[in-house]
């Protein structure tokens, strides 16, 4: 079953890191992606740019409205995702717990809804 691991964290934590710490953290994150590939869990992963570049889109009464930024005001913002294949929710939780950014924020694990064309 596929699970989406949504990576939420407070970006100020990374902003406070030295350049050396950022490089080491990026290398740790990339190494974990490689570990997921070897274990067969990995499907896709991407980091997102800052929420400052985000736009929220809504369609109401046939009209598009846009708002700069994310849809909520909070310290932790969606910073990326990892799409994994896991046996079940417990397996997905174990995989998500090892994502390096879990130490600074939270990882929302959500099953993928497999849509079937009828």
Coordinates of C-alpha atoms in Angstrom, one line a residue:
X1 CA 0.0 0.0 0.0
X2 CA 1.2 3.5 -0.7
X3 CA 1.6 6.1 2.0
X4 CA 2.4 9.8 1.7
X5 CA 4.7 11.1 4.5
X6 CA 4.1 14.9 4.7
X7 CA 7.1 16.5 6.3
X8 CA 6.2 19.5 8.6
X9 CA 8.8 21.5 10.4
X10 CA 9.7 24.9 11.7
X11 CA 12.0 26.4 9.1
X12 CA 13.7 28.7 11.6
X13 CA 15.4 25.5 13.0
X14 CA 17.2 25.1 9.6
X15 CA 17.9 28.8 9.3
X16 CA 19.8 28.7 12.6
X17 CA 22.1 25.9 11.3
X18 CA 25.6 26.7 10.2
X19 CA 26.5 26.0 6.5
X20 CA 28.4 22.9 7.7
X21 CA 25.4 21.7 9.7
X22 CA 23.1 22.2 6.7
X23 CA 25.3 20.3 4.4
X24 CA 25.6 17.4 6.9
X25 CA 21.8 17.4 7.4
X26 CA 21.2 17.4 3.6
X27 CA 23.6 14.5 3.2
X28 CA 21.8 12.6 6.0
X29 CA 18.4 13.2 4.3
X30 CA 19.7 12.0 0.9
X31 CA 21.3 9.0 2.6
X32 CA 18.0 8.1 4.1
X33 CA 16.3 8.3 0.7
X34 CA 19.0 5.9 -0.6
X35 CA 18.3 3.6 2.3
X36 CA 14.6 3.6 1.5
X37 CA 15.4 2.8 -2.2
X38 CA 17.5 -0.2 -1.1
X39 CA 14.7 -1.4 1.2
X40 CA 12.0 -1.1 -1.5
X41 CA 10.0 1.5 0.4
X42 CA 11.0 4.5 -1.8
X43 CA 8.7 5.8 -4.5
X44 CA 9.4 9.6 -4.6
X45 CA 10.6 12.4 -2.4
X46 CA 10.9 16.1 -2.9
X47 CA 11.7 19.1 -0.7
X48 CA 9.5 22.2 -1.1
X49 CA 10.6 25.8 -1.4
X50 CA 9.7 28.2 1.4
X51 CA 6.1 28.9 2.2
X52 CA 6.9 32.5 1.1
X53 CA 6.6 31.2 -2.4
X54 CA 3.3 29.3 -1.9
X55 CA -0.1 30.3 -3.2
X56 CA -3.3 28.8 -2.0
X57 CA -6.0 28.4 -4.7
X58 CA -9.7 28.1 -4.0
X59 CA -12.7 27.7 -6.4
X60 CA -15.9 29.3 -5.0
X61 CA -19.1 29.8 -7.0
X62 CA -17.2 29.3 -10.3
X63 CA -14.5 31.9 -9.4
X64 CA -10.9 31.3 -8.6
X65 CA -9.4 33.1 -5.6
X66 CA -5.8 33.0 -4.6
X67 CA -4.0 33.8 -1.4
X68 CA -0.3 34.2 -0.9
X69 CA 1.2 31.7 1.4
X70 CA -0.1 28.5 3.0
X71 CA -3.6 28.0 4.1
X72 CA -2.8 28.2 7.8
X73 CA -0.7 30.4 10.0
X74 CA 1.6 28.2 12.1
X75 CA 5.2 27.8 12.9
X76 CA 5.4 24.4 11.3
X77 CA 4.8 24.3 7.5
X78 CA 4.8 21.6 4.9
X79 CA 8.4 21.3 3.8
X80 CA 8.3 18.3 1.6
X81 CA 7.0 14.8 1.1
X82 CA 8.2 11.2 0.7
X83 CA 5.9 8.8 -1.1
X84 CA 6.5 5.2 0.1
X85 CA 5.4 1.7 -0.3
X86 CA 4.7 -0.1 3.0
X87 CA 3.1 -3.3 4.1
X88 CA 0.7 -1.5 6.4
X89 CA 0.3 1.6 8.6
X90 CA 2.7 0.3 11.2
X91 CA 5.4 -0.3 8.7
X92 CA 4.8 3.2 7.3
X93 CA 5.1 4.7 10.8
X94 CA 8.4 3.0 11.3
X95 CA 9.7 4.4 8.0
X96 CA 8.4 7.9 8.8
X97 CA 10.0 7.9 12.2
X98 CA 13.5 7.7 10.6
X99 CA 13.0 10.7 8.4
X100 CA 15.7 13.1 9.7
X101 CA 13.3 16.1 9.8
X102 CA 11.1 14.2 12.2
X103 CA 13.5 15.4 14.9
X104 CA 12.5 19.0 14.3
X105 CA 8.9 18.7 13.4
X106 CA 6.2 16.2 12.5
X107 CA 5.6 13.6 9.8
X108 CA 2.0 13.1 8.8
X109 CA 1.5 9.6 7.4
X110 CA -1.5 9.3 5.2
X111 CA -2.6 6.3 3.1
X112 CA -3.0 7.0 -0.6
X113 CA -6.5 6.7 -1.9
X114 CA -6.4 4.6 -5.0
X115 CA -9.0 6.0 -7.4
X116 CA -10.5 3.6 -9.8
X117 CA -12.0 4.9 -13.1
X118 CA -15.5 3.4 -13.4

